mmCIF file of the C-alpha atoms, coordinates in Angstrom:
data_MODEL
# 
_entry.id   MODEL 
# 
loop_
_atom_site.group_PDB 
_atom_site.id 
_atom_site.type_symbol 
_atom_site.label_atom_id 
_atom_site.label_alt_id 
_atom_site.label_comp_id 
_atom_site.label_asym_id 
_atom_site.label_entity_id 
_atom_site.label_seq_id 
_atom_site.pdbx_PDB_ins_code 
_atom_site.Cartn_x 
_atom_site.Cartn_y 
_atom_site.Cartn_z 
_atom_site.occupancy 
_atom_site.B_iso_or_equiv 
_atom_site.pdbx_formal_charge 
_atom_site.auth_seq_id 
_atom_site.auth_comp_id 
_atom_site.auth_asym_id 
_atom_site.auth_atom_id 
_atom_site.pdbx_PDB_model_num 
ATOM 1   C CA . MET A 1 1   ? -12.085 -16.658 -49.106 1.00 0.00 ? 1   MET A CA 1 
ATOM 2   C CA . ILE A 1 2   ? -14.812 -13.976 -49.131 1.00 0.00 ? 2   ILE A CA 1 
ATOM 3   C CA . ASP A 1 3   ? -14.065 -10.249 -49.490 1.00 0.00 ? 3   ASP A CA 1 
ATOM 4   C CA . SER A 1 4   ? -10.352 -10.892 -48.892 1.00 0.00 ? 4   SER A CA 1 
ATOM 5   C CA . GLU A 1 5   ? -11.127 -12.590 -45.572 1.00 0.00 ? 5   GLU A CA 1 
ATOM 6   C CA . PHE A 1 6   ? -10.787 -16.249 -44.696 1.00 0.00 ? 6   PHE A CA 1 
ATOM 7   C CA . HIS A 1 7   ? -13.863 -18.042 -43.368 1.00 0.00 ? 7   HIS A CA 1 
ATOM 8   C CA . ILE A 1 8   ? -14.183 -21.553 -41.993 1.00 0.00 ? 8   ILE A CA 1 
ATOM 9   C CA . ILE A 1 9   ? -17.343 -23.301 -43.159 1.00 0.00 ? 9   ILE A CA 1 
ATOM 10  C CA . MET A 1 10  ? -18.318 -26.141 -40.845 1.00 0.00 ? 10  MET A CA 1 
ATOM 11  C CA . GLU A 1 11  ? -20.995 -28.798 -40.918 1.00 0.00 ? 11  GLU A CA 1 
ATOM 12  C CA . TYR A 1 12  ? -24.066 -27.823 -38.897 1.00 0.00 ? 12  TYR A CA 1 
ATOM 13  C CA . ALA A 1 13  ? -24.833 -30.183 -36.013 1.00 0.00 ? 13  ALA A CA 1 
ATOM 14  C CA . ASP A 1 14  ? -28.612 -29.982 -36.125 1.00 0.00 ? 14  ASP A CA 1 
ATOM 15  C CA . CYS A 1 15  ? -29.038 -32.010 -32.903 1.00 0.00 ? 15  CYS A CA 1 
ATOM 16  C CA . GLY A 1 16  ? -26.418 -30.206 -30.836 1.00 0.00 ? 16  GLY A CA 1 
ATOM 17  C CA . SER A 1 17  ? -23.890 -31.942 -28.604 1.00 0.00 ? 17  SER A CA 1 
ATOM 18  C CA . LEU A 1 18  ? -24.064 -35.146 -26.615 1.00 0.00 ? 18  LEU A CA 1 
ATOM 19  C CA . ASP A 1 19  ? -23.870 -32.983 -23.492 1.00 0.00 ? 19  ASP A CA 1 
ATOM 20  C CA . TYR A 1 20  ? -27.099 -31.228 -24.481 1.00 0.00 ? 20  TYR A CA 1 
ATOM 21  C CA . TYR A 1 21  ? -28.726 -34.540 -25.370 1.00 0.00 ? 21  TYR A CA 1 
ATOM 22  C CA . LEU A 1 22  ? -27.919 -35.976 -21.932 1.00 0.00 ? 22  LEU A CA 1 
ATOM 23  C CA . HIS A 1 23  ? -28.443 -33.043 -19.603 1.00 0.00 ? 23  HIS A CA 1 
ATOM 24  C CA . ASP A 1 24  ? -30.704 -30.351 -21.046 1.00 0.00 ? 24  ASP A CA 1 
ATOM 25  C CA . GLU A 1 25  ? -34.167 -30.481 -19.484 1.00 0.00 ? 25  GLU A CA 1 
ATOM 26  C CA . LYS A 1 26  ? -35.936 -30.205 -22.836 1.00 0.00 ? 26  LYS A CA 1 
ATOM 27  C CA . SER A 1 27  ? -33.916 -33.009 -24.405 1.00 0.00 ? 27  SER A CA 1 
ATOM 28  C CA . ARG A 1 28  ? -34.896 -35.407 -21.612 1.00 0.00 ? 28  ARG A CA 1 
ATOM 29  C CA . LEU A 1 29  ? -38.283 -35.657 -23.235 1.00 0.00 ? 29  LEU A CA 1 
ATOM 30  C CA . LYS A 1 30  ? -36.627 -37.568 -26.057 1.00 0.00 ? 30  LYS A CA 1 
ATOM 31  C CA . ASN A 1 31  ? -36.628 -41.346 -25.958 1.00 0.00 ? 31  ASN A CA 1 
ATOM 32  C CA . MET A 1 32  ? -33.207 -42.449 -24.679 1.00 0.00 ? 32  MET A CA 1 
ATOM 33  C CA . THR A 1 33  ? -33.296 -46.206 -25.152 1.00 0.00 ? 33  THR A CA 1 
ATOM 34  C CA . TYR A 1 34  ? -30.287 -48.297 -24.241 1.00 0.00 ? 34  TYR A CA 1 
ATOM 35  C CA . LEU A 1 35  ? -29.889 -49.330 -27.871 1.00 0.00 ? 35  LEU A CA 1 
ATOM 36  C CA . ALA A 1 36  ? -29.708 -45.680 -28.994 1.00 0.00 ? 36  ALA A CA 1 
ATOM 37  C CA . LEU A 1 37  ? -27.072 -44.833 -26.366 1.00 0.00 ? 37  LEU A CA 1 
ATOM 38  C CA . HIS A 1 38  ? -25.140 -48.002 -27.154 1.00 0.00 ? 38  HIS A CA 1 
ATOM 39  C CA . ASN A 1 39  ? -25.066 -47.060 -30.839 1.00 0.00 ? 39  ASN A CA 1 
ATOM 40  C CA . LEU A 1 40  ? -23.712 -43.577 -30.062 1.00 0.00 ? 40  LEU A CA 1 
ATOM 41  C CA . MET A 1 41  ? -20.899 -45.036 -27.950 1.00 0.00 ? 41  MET A CA 1 
ATOM 42  C CA . PHE A 1 42  ? -20.061 -47.497 -30.727 1.00 0.00 ? 42  PHE A CA 1 
ATOM 43  C CA . GLN A 1 43  ? -19.658 -44.591 -33.149 1.00 0.00 ? 43  GLN A CA 1 
ATOM 44  C CA . CYS A 1 44  ? -17.486 -42.732 -30.630 1.00 0.00 ? 44  CYS A CA 1 
ATOM 45  C CA . ALA A 1 45  ? -15.270 -45.797 -30.180 1.00 0.00 ? 45  ALA A CA 1 
ATOM 46  C CA . GLN A 1 46  ? -14.946 -46.181 -33.954 1.00 0.00 ? 46  GLN A CA 1 
ATOM 47  C CA . ALA A 1 47  ? -13.956 -42.539 -34.405 1.00 0.00 ? 47  ALA A CA 1 
ATOM 48  C CA . VAL A 1 48  ? -11.290 -42.603 -31.683 1.00 0.00 ? 48  VAL A CA 1 
ATOM 49  C CA . LYS A 1 49  ? -10.025 -45.951 -32.967 1.00 0.00 ? 49  LYS A CA 1 
ATOM 50  C CA . TYR A 1 50  ? -9.482  -44.303 -36.350 1.00 0.00 ? 50  TYR A CA 1 
ATOM 51  C CA . LEU A 1 51  ? -7.256  -41.654 -34.730 1.00 0.00 ? 51  LEU A CA 1 
ATOM 52  C CA . HIS A 1 52  ? -5.309  -44.267 -32.790 1.00 0.00 ? 52  HIS A CA 1 
ATOM 53  C CA . ASN A 1 53  ? -4.792  -46.378 -35.922 1.00 0.00 ? 53  ASN A CA 1 
ATOM 54  C CA . GLN A 1 54  ? -2.875  -43.601 -37.673 1.00 0.00 ? 54  GLN A CA 1 
ATOM 55  C CA . ASN A 1 55  ? 0.893   -43.808 -38.067 1.00 0.00 ? 55  ASN A CA 1 
ATOM 56  C CA . PRO A 1 56  ? 2.057   -42.132 -35.929 1.00 0.00 ? 56  PRO A CA 1 
ATOM 57  C CA . ILE A 1 57  ? -0.832  -42.507 -33.489 1.00 0.00 ? 57  ILE A CA 1 
ATOM 58  C CA . VAL A 1 58  ? -3.023  -39.421 -33.110 1.00 0.00 ? 58  VAL A CA 1 
ATOM 59  C CA . LEU A 1 59  ? -4.431  -38.484 -29.687 1.00 0.00 ? 59  LEU A CA 1 
ATOM 60  C CA . HIS A 1 60  ? -7.513  -36.306 -29.244 1.00 0.00 ? 60  HIS A CA 1 
ATOM 61  C CA . ARG A 1 61  ? -6.759  -35.395 -25.594 1.00 0.00 ? 61  ARG A CA 1 
ATOM 62  C CA . ASP A 1 62  ? -10.052 -33.596 -24.902 1.00 0.00 ? 62  ASP A CA 1 
ATOM 63  C CA . LEU A 1 63  ? -12.817 -36.137 -25.370 1.00 0.00 ? 63  LEU A CA 1 
ATOM 64  C CA . LYS A 1 64  ? -15.993 -35.052 -23.580 1.00 0.00 ? 64  LYS A CA 1 
ATOM 65  C CA . PRO A 1 65  ? -19.730 -34.863 -24.387 1.00 0.00 ? 65  PRO A CA 1 
ATOM 66  C CA . ASN A 1 66  ? -19.431 -31.214 -25.483 1.00 0.00 ? 66  ASN A CA 1 
ATOM 67  C CA . ASN A 1 67  ? -17.012 -32.325 -28.211 1.00 0.00 ? 67  ASN A CA 1 
ATOM 68  C CA . LEU A 1 68  ? -19.303 -35.061 -29.510 1.00 0.00 ? 68  LEU A CA 1 
ATOM 69  C CA . LEU A 1 69  ? -21.864 -33.681 -31.962 1.00 0.00 ? 69  LEU A CA 1 
ATOM 70  C CA . LEU A 1 70  ? -25.123 -35.347 -32.982 1.00 0.00 ? 70  LEU A CA 1 
ATOM 71  C CA . PHE A 1 71  ? -26.832 -35.448 -36.364 1.00 0.00 ? 71  PHE A CA 1 
ATOM 72  C CA . ASP A 1 72  ? -29.619 -37.264 -38.198 1.00 0.00 ? 72  ASP A CA 1 
ATOM 73  C CA . ASP A 1 73  ? -32.265 -37.140 -35.450 1.00 0.00 ? 73  ASP A CA 1 
ATOM 74  C CA . TYR A 1 74  ? -29.711 -38.104 -32.760 1.00 0.00 ? 74  TYR A CA 1 
ATOM 75  C CA . ARG A 1 75  ? -28.614 -41.247 -34.598 1.00 0.00 ? 75  ARG A CA 1 
ATOM 76  C CA . THR A 1 76  ? -25.175 -40.110 -35.810 1.00 0.00 ? 76  THR A CA 1 
ATOM 77  C CA . LEU A 1 77  ? -22.237 -38.969 -33.673 1.00 0.00 ? 77  LEU A CA 1 
ATOM 78  C CA . LYS A 1 78  ? -19.104 -37.116 -34.802 1.00 0.00 ? 78  LYS A CA 1 
ATOM 79  C CA . ILE A 1 79  ? -16.078 -35.868 -32.859 1.00 0.00 ? 79  ILE A CA 1 
ATOM 80  C CA . CYS A 1 80  ? -15.197 -32.167 -33.011 1.00 0.00 ? 80  CYS A CA 1 
ATOM 81  C CA . ASP A 1 81  ? -12.661 -29.698 -31.561 1.00 0.00 ? 81  ASP A CA 1 
ATOM 82  C CA . PHE A 1 82  ? -9.309  -30.975 -32.750 1.00 0.00 ? 82  PHE A CA 1 
ATOM 83  C CA . GLY A 1 83  ? -7.408  -28.067 -31.230 1.00 0.00 ? 83  GLY A CA 1 
ATOM 84  C CA . THR A 1 84  ? -5.685  -30.352 -28.720 1.00 0.00 ? 84  THR A CA 1 
ATOM 85  C CA . VAL A 1 85  ? -5.018  -33.207 -31.145 1.00 0.00 ? 85  VAL A CA 1 
ATOM 86  C CA . ARG A 1 86  ? -1.389  -34.285 -31.385 1.00 0.00 ? 86  ARG A CA 1 
ATOM 87  C CA . GLU A 1 87  ? 0.622   -37.061 -32.956 1.00 0.00 ? 87  GLU A CA 1 
ATOM 88  C CA . ILE A 1 88  ? 2.012   -39.267 -30.230 1.00 0.00 ? 88  ILE A CA 1 
ATOM 89  C CA . ALA A 1 89  ? 5.595   -38.516 -29.187 1.00 0.00 ? 89  ALA A CA 1 
ATOM 90  C CA . SER A 1 90  ? 8.044   -40.457 -27.049 1.00 0.00 ? 90  SER A CA 1 
ATOM 91  C CA . LYS A 1 91  ? 7.591   -38.089 -24.117 1.00 0.00 ? 91  LYS A CA 1 
ATOM 92  C CA . MET A 1 92  ? 4.176   -36.460 -23.860 1.00 0.00 ? 92  MET A CA 1 
ATOM 93  C CA . THR A 1 93  ? 3.660   -34.788 -20.484 1.00 0.00 ? 93  THR A CA 1 
ATOM 94  C CA . SER A 1 94  ? 1.776   -31.528 -21.129 1.00 0.00 ? 94  SER A CA 1 
ATOM 95  C CA . SER A 1 95  ? -1.555  -31.383 -19.286 1.00 0.00 ? 95  SER A CA 1 
ATOM 96  C CA . VAL A 1 96  ? -4.462  -30.526 -21.581 1.00 0.00 ? 96  VAL A CA 1 
ATOM 97  C CA . GLY A 1 97  ? -8.154  -31.331 -21.520 1.00 0.00 ? 97  GLY A CA 1 
ATOM 98  C CA . THR A 1 98  ? -11.169 -30.857 -19.255 1.00 0.00 ? 98  THR A CA 1 
ATOM 99  C CA . PRO A 1 99  ? -10.752 -31.799 -15.550 1.00 0.00 ? 99  PRO A CA 1 
ATOM 100 C CA . ALA A 1 100 ? -13.452 -34.459 -15.144 1.00 0.00 ? 100 ALA A CA 1 
ATOM 101 C CA . TYR A 1 101 ? -12.275 -36.294 -18.268 1.00 0.00 ? 101 TYR A CA 1 
ATOM 102 C CA . ILE A 1 102 ? -8.470  -36.052 -17.954 1.00 0.00 ? 102 ILE A CA 1 
ATOM 103 C CA . ALA A 1 103 ? -6.563  -39.247 -17.141 1.00 0.00 ? 103 ALA A CA 1 
ATOM 104 C CA . PRO A 1 104 ? -4.657  -39.154 -13.819 1.00 0.00 ? 104 PRO A CA 1 
ATOM 105 C CA . GLU A 1 105 ? -1.274  -39.707 -15.474 1.00 0.00 ? 105 GLU A CA 1 
ATOM 106 C CA . VAL A 1 106 ? -1.854  -36.536 -17.520 1.00 0.00 ? 106 VAL A CA 1 
ATOM 107 C CA . LEU A 1 107 ? -2.837  -34.551 -14.423 1.00 0.00 ? 107 LEU A CA 1 
ATOM 108 C CA . GLU A 1 108 ? 0.326   -35.713 -12.661 1.00 0.00 ? 108 GLU A CA 1 
ATOM 109 C CA . GLY A 1 109 ? 2.566   -34.582 -15.529 1.00 0.00 ? 109 GLY A CA 1 
ATOM 110 C CA . LYS A 1 110 ? 3.695   -38.124 -16.295 1.00 0.00 ? 110 LYS A CA 1 
ATOM 111 C CA . ILE A 1 111 ? 4.389   -39.576 -19.710 1.00 0.00 ? 111 ILE A CA 1 
ATOM 112 C CA . TYR A 1 112 ? 1.122   -40.660 -21.307 1.00 0.00 ? 112 TYR A CA 1 
ATOM 113 C CA . THR A 1 113 ? -0.092  -42.521 -24.385 1.00 0.00 ? 113 THR A CA 1 
ATOM 114 C CA . GLU A 1 114 ? -3.315  -43.054 -26.321 1.00 0.00 ? 114 GLU A CA 1 
ATOM 115 C CA . LYS A 1 115 ? -4.707  -44.697 -23.170 1.00 0.00 ? 115 LYS A CA 1 
ATOM 116 C CA . CYS A 1 116 ? -5.522  -41.171 -21.937 1.00 0.00 ? 116 CYS A CA 1 
ATOM 117 C CA . ASP A 1 117 ? -8.302  -41.104 -24.556 1.00 0.00 ? 117 ASP A CA 1 
ATOM 118 C CA . VAL A 1 118 ? -9.538  -44.478 -23.302 1.00 0.00 ? 118 VAL A CA 1 
ATOM 119 C CA . TYR A 1 119 ? -9.850  -43.020 -19.795 1.00 0.00 ? 119 TYR A CA 1 
ATOM 120 C CA . SER A 1 120 ? -11.916 -40.123 -21.176 1.00 0.00 ? 120 SER A CA 1 
ATOM 121 C CA . PHE A 1 121 ? -14.072 -42.602 -23.081 1.00 0.00 ? 121 PHE A CA 1 
ATOM 122 C CA . GLY A 1 122 ? -14.748 -44.465 -19.833 1.00 0.00 ? 122 GLY A CA 1 
ATOM 123 C CA . ILE A 1 123 ? -15.903 -41.300 -18.089 1.00 0.00 ? 123 ILE A CA 1 
ATOM 124 C CA . ILE A 1 124 ? -18.149 -40.465 -21.056 1.00 0.00 ? 124 ILE A CA 1 
ATOM 125 C CA . LEU A 1 125 ? -19.582 -43.999 -21.042 1.00 0.00 ? 125 LEU A CA 1 
ATOM 126 C CA . TRP A 1 126 ? -20.418 -43.634 -17.347 1.00 0.00 ? 126 TRP A CA 1 
ATOM 127 C CA . GLU A 1 127 ? -22.055 -40.261 -18.050 1.00 0.00 ? 127 GLU A CA 1 
ATOM 128 C CA . VAL A 1 128 ? -24.083 -41.630 -20.949 1.00 0.00 ? 128 VAL A CA 1 
ATOM 129 C CA . MET A 1 129 ? -25.321 -44.625 -18.969 1.00 0.00 ? 129 MET A CA 1 
ATOM 130 C CA . SER A 1 130 ? -26.055 -42.653 -15.785 1.00 0.00 ? 130 SER A CA 1 
ATOM 131 C CA . ARG A 1 131 ? -27.087 -39.340 -17.362 1.00 0.00 ? 131 ARG A CA 1 
ATOM 132 C CA . LYS A 1 132 ? -25.273 -37.506 -14.599 1.00 0.00 ? 132 LYS A CA 1 
ATOM 133 C CA . LYS A 1 133 ? -22.267 -35.173 -14.669 1.00 0.00 ? 133 LYS A CA 1 
ATOM 134 C CA . PRO A 1 134 ? -19.015 -36.769 -13.437 1.00 0.00 ? 134 PRO A CA 1 
ATOM 135 C CA . PHE A 1 135 ? -18.502 -36.047 -9.722  1.00 0.00 ? 135 PHE A CA 1 
ATOM 136 C CA . HIS A 1 136 ? -21.932 -34.382 -9.624  1.00 0.00 ? 136 HIS A CA 1 
ATOM 137 C CA . HIS A 1 137 ? -22.133 -35.196 -5.909  1.00 0.00 ? 137 HIS A CA 1 
ATOM 138 C CA . LEU A 1 138 ? -19.349 -32.760 -4.988  1.00 0.00 ? 138 LEU A CA 1 
ATOM 139 C CA . GLU A 1 139 ? -20.571 -29.728 -3.079  1.00 0.00 ? 139 GLU A CA 1 
ATOM 140 C CA . ASN A 1 140 ? -17.839 -27.610 -4.663  1.00 0.00 ? 140 ASN A CA 1 
ATOM 141 C CA . ARG A 1 141 ? -17.377 -29.126 -8.120  1.00 0.00 ? 141 ARG A CA 1 
ATOM 142 C CA . ASN A 1 142 ? -14.252 -27.271 -9.228  1.00 0.00 ? 142 ASN A CA 1 
ATOM 143 C CA . ALA A 1 143 ? -11.206 -28.338 -11.237 1.00 0.00 ? 143 ALA A CA 1 
ATOM 144 C CA . LEU A 1 144 ? -8.904  -28.683 -8.227  1.00 0.00 ? 144 LEU A CA 1 
ATOM 145 C CA . ALA A 1 145 ? -11.340 -30.881 -6.301  1.00 0.00 ? 145 ALA A CA 1 
ATOM 146 C CA . ILE A 1 146 ? -11.919 -33.144 -9.300  1.00 0.00 ? 146 ILE A CA 1 
ATOM 147 C CA . ASN A 1 147 ? -8.200  -33.382 -10.084 1.00 0.00 ? 147 ASN A CA 1 
ATOM 148 C CA . ASN A 1 148 ? -7.418  -34.379 -6.501  1.00 0.00 ? 148 ASN A CA 1 
ATOM 149 C CA . LEU A 1 149 ? -10.028 -37.140 -6.579  1.00 0.00 ? 149 LEU A CA 1 
ATOM 150 C CA . SER A 1 150 ? -8.851  -38.484 -9.946  1.00 0.00 ? 150 SER A CA 1 
ATOM 151 C CA . THR A 1 151 ? -5.189  -38.671 -8.992  1.00 0.00 ? 151 THR A CA 1 
ATOM 152 C CA . ARG A 1 152 ? -6.125  -40.514 -5.777  1.00 0.00 ? 152 ARG A CA 1 
ATOM 153 C CA . GLY A 1 153 ? -8.010  -43.125 -7.788  1.00 0.00 ? 153 GLY A CA 1 
ATOM 154 C CA . GLU A 1 154 ? -11.496 -41.866 -6.925  1.00 0.00 ? 154 GLU A CA 1 
ATOM 155 C CA . ARG A 1 155 ? -14.136 -42.211 -9.626  1.00 0.00 ? 155 ARG A CA 1 
ATOM 156 C CA . PRO A 1 156 ? -17.834 -41.438 -10.148 1.00 0.00 ? 156 PRO A CA 1 
ATOM 157 C CA . LYS A 1 157 ? -20.181 -43.917 -8.461  1.00 0.00 ? 157 LYS A CA 1 
ATOM 158 C CA . LEU A 1 158 ? -20.773 -47.032 -10.562 1.00 0.00 ? 158 LEU A CA 1 
ATOM 159 C CA . ASP A 1 159 ? -24.165 -47.551 -8.918  1.00 0.00 ? 159 ASP A CA 1 
ATOM 160 C CA . ALA A 1 160 ? -25.393 -44.422 -10.699 1.00 0.00 ? 160 ALA A CA 1 
ATOM 161 C CA . ILE A 1 161 ? -25.497 -46.363 -13.976 1.00 0.00 ? 161 ILE A CA 1 
ATOM 162 C CA . LYS A 1 162 ? -29.109 -47.009 -14.947 1.00 0.00 ? 162 LYS A CA 1 
ATOM 163 C CA . ASP A 1 163 ? -30.652 -50.450 -14.447 1.00 0.00 ? 163 ASP A CA 1 
ATOM 164 C CA . TYR A 1 164 ? -30.252 -51.749 -17.968 1.00 0.00 ? 164 TYR A CA 1 
ATOM 165 C CA . LYS A 1 165 ? -30.320 -55.497 -18.581 1.00 0.00 ? 165 LYS A CA 1 
ATOM 166 C CA . ASN A 1 166 ? -26.524 -55.636 -18.818 1.00 0.00 ? 166 ASN A CA 1 
ATOM 167 C CA . LYS A 1 167 ? -25.745 -53.082 -16.105 1.00 0.00 ? 167 LYS A CA 1 
ATOM 168 C CA . LYS A 1 168 ? -22.989 -55.258 -14.599 1.00 0.00 ? 168 LYS A CA 1 
ATOM 169 C CA . THR A 1 169 ? -21.279 -55.559 -17.965 1.00 0.00 ? 169 THR A CA 1 
ATOM 170 C CA . ILE A 1 170 ? -21.269 -51.804 -18.474 1.00 0.00 ? 170 ILE A CA 1 
ATOM 171 C CA . GLN A 1 171 ? -19.986 -51.241 -14.943 1.00 0.00 ? 171 GLN A CA 1 
ATOM 172 C CA . CYS A 1 172 ? -17.087 -53.635 -15.546 1.00 0.00 ? 172 CYS A CA 1 
ATOM 173 C CA . LEU A 1 173 ? -16.252 -52.001 -18.864 1.00 0.00 ? 173 LEU A CA 1 
ATOM 174 C CA . VAL A 1 174 ? -16.285 -48.525 -17.331 1.00 0.00 ? 174 VAL A CA 1 
ATOM 175 C CA . GLU A 1 175 ? -13.980 -49.736 -14.543 1.00 0.00 ? 175 GLU A CA 1 
ATOM 176 C CA . GLN A 1 176 ? -11.512 -51.079 -17.070 1.00 0.00 ? 176 GLN A CA 1 
ATOM 177 C CA . CYS A 1 177 ? -11.502 -47.877 -19.110 1.00 0.00 ? 177 CYS A CA 1 
ATOM 178 C CA . TRP A 1 178 ? -10.799 -45.603 -16.143 1.00 0.00 ? 178 TRP A CA 1 
ATOM 179 C CA . ASN A 1 179 ? -8.324  -47.929 -14.442 1.00 0.00 ? 179 ASN A CA 1 
ATOM 180 C CA . GLN A 1 180 ? -5.607  -45.965 -12.634 1.00 0.00 ? 180 GLN A CA 1 
ATOM 181 C CA . ASN A 1 181 ? -3.025  -48.087 -14.456 1.00 0.00 ? 181 ASN A CA 1 
ATOM 182 C CA . PRO A 1 182 ? -3.115  -47.045 -18.134 1.00 0.00 ? 182 PRO A CA 1 
ATOM 183 C CA . ASN A 1 183 ? -1.552  -50.353 -19.171 1.00 0.00 ? 183 ASN A CA 1 
ATOM 184 C CA . ARG A 1 184 ? -4.620  -52.178 -17.862 1.00 0.00 ? 184 ARG A CA 1 
ATOM 185 C CA . ARG A 1 185 ? -7.091  -50.134 -19.873 1.00 0.00 ? 185 ARG A CA 1 
ATOM 186 C CA . PRO A 1 186 ? -8.458  -51.705 -23.064 1.00 0.00 ? 186 PRO A CA 1 
ATOM 187 C CA . THR A 1 187 ? -7.528  -50.364 -26.482 1.00 0.00 ? 187 THR A CA 1 
ATOM 188 C CA . MET A 1 188 ? -10.002 -48.497 -28.648 1.00 0.00 ? 188 MET A CA 1 
ATOM 189 C CA . GLN A 1 189 ? -9.862  -51.486 -30.996 1.00 0.00 ? 189 GLN A CA 1 
ATOM 190 C CA . MET A 1 190 ? -11.142 -53.696 -28.167 1.00 0.00 ? 190 MET A CA 1 
ATOM 191 C CA . LEU A 1 191 ? -13.828 -51.189 -27.220 1.00 0.00 ? 191 LEU A CA 1 
ATOM 192 C CA . SER A 1 192 ? -14.978 -50.882 -30.802 1.00 0.00 ? 192 SER A CA 1 
ATOM 193 C CA . LEU A 1 193 ? -15.313 -54.667 -31.041 1.00 0.00 ? 193 LEU A CA 1 
ATOM 194 C CA . PHE A 1 194 ? -17.183 -54.761 -27.745 1.00 0.00 ? 194 PHE A CA 1 
ATOM 195 C CA . PHE A 1 195 ? -19.770 -52.243 -28.896 1.00 0.00 ? 195 PHE A CA 1 
ATOM 196 C CA . SER A 1 196 ? -20.167 -53.953 -32.261 1.00 0.00 ? 196 SER A CA 1 
ATOM 197 C CA . PHE A 1 197 ? -21.744 -56.990 -30.557 1.00 0.00 ? 197 PHE A CA 1 
ATOM 198 C CA . ASP A 1 198 ? -25.463 -57.341 -30.098 1.00 0.00 ? 198 ASP A CA 1 
ATOM 199 C CA . TYR A 1 199 ? -26.101 -55.699 -26.744 1.00 0.00 ? 199 TYR A CA 1 
ATOM 200 C CA . PHE A 1 200 ? -28.228 -58.589 -25.455 1.00 0.00 ? 200 PHE A CA 1 
ATOM 201 C CA . ALA A 1 201 ? -25.388 -61.039 -26.182 1.00 0.00 ? 201 ALA A CA 1 
ATOM 202 C CA . MET A 1 202 ? -22.794 -59.230 -24.066 1.00 0.00 ? 202 MET A CA 1 
ATOM 203 C CA . LYS A 1 203 ? -21.151 -61.193 -21.272 1.00 0.00 ? 203 LYS A CA 1 
ATOM 204 C CA . PRO A 1 204 ? -19.736 -59.637 -18.090 1.00 0.00 ? 204 PRO A CA 1 
ATOM 205 C CA . LEU A 1 205 ? -16.061 -58.728 -18.197 1.00 0.00 ? 205 LEU A CA 1 
ATOM 206 C CA . PRO A 1 206 ? -13.757 -59.604 -15.285 1.00 0.00 ? 206 PRO A CA 1 
ATOM 207 C CA . ARG A 1 207 ? -13.754 -56.881 -12.635 1.00 0.00 ? 207 ARG A CA 1 
ATOM 208 C CA . THR A 1 208 ? -10.530 -55.013 -12.033 1.00 0.00 ? 208 THR A CA 1 
ATOM 209 C CA . SER A 1 209 ? -8.662  -55.708 -8.825  1.00 0.00 ? 209 SER A CA 1 
ATOM 210 C CA . LYS A 1 210 ? -8.259  -53.250 -5.972  1.00 0.00 ? 210 LYS A CA 1 
ATOM 211 C CA . GLU A 1 211 ? -4.515  -53.151 -6.634  1.00 0.00 ? 211 GLU A CA 1 
ATOM 212 C CA . ASP A 1 212 ? -5.123  -51.638 -10.076 1.00 0.00 ? 212 ASP A CA 1 
ATOM 213 C CA . TYR A 1 213 ? -6.497  -48.498 -8.453  1.00 0.00 ? 213 TYR A CA 1 
ATOM 214 C CA . GLN A 1 214 ? -3.374  -48.156 -6.346  1.00 0.00 ? 214 GLN A CA 1 
ATOM 215 C CA . TYR A 1 215 ? -1.098  -48.201 -9.386  1.00 0.00 ? 215 TYR A CA 1 
ATOM 216 C CA . ARG A 1 216 ? 1.400   -45.380 -9.770  1.00 0.00 ? 216 ARG A CA 1 
ATOM 217 C CA . THR A 1 217 ? 3.860   -45.241 -12.649 1.00 0.00 ? 217 THR A CA 1 
ATOM 218 C CA . ASN A 1 218 ? 7.531   -44.623 -12.054 1.00 0.00 ? 218 ASN A CA 1 
ATOM 219 C CA . ASN A 1 219 ? 7.771   -42.188 -14.962 1.00 0.00 ? 219 ASN A CA 1 
# 
């Protein structure tokens, strides 16, 4: 407290946000190797896994590149903006978050779980590996248009992912994370383990079936 007023002192993110790192014209001059991007996503998976391992489970509910801050010459990633964080409850239906990153079950007002964060992680992974904004191809990229696409099972184009050596593996992982059926999405524990492997040793994951995208819960 200073001069009878409360002040919040926060850590300074000297490298800005992941959004800036990916999309600002000046930042594109930086060397974005696959290994560097892979390491950032591993740290993100670890951080979200920590939230999901709490008892009760804690959901972030607004994961997006703007809420992922970078430090230490772009080598360290930390999650910020915990204003939407909640402990999981038996019936969570309130819609919060940012349109392009919100899971379809949240948009539809259905009961949702920690798998909503996994969906957001999948969108972020696609964005990191493609360096494009989700649904960037839309002529009118507004919240309503994006929400309509998401609830219908439409997703950003997998072919936009850069031609890394394990492109197919990343595409399969992204598909699993943003599966329309939340029960078919991996856990953050699984994702954390996946990103802990040497990236040259990764093996392709089984592709999700067409039926998974047609899933609709009865809740």
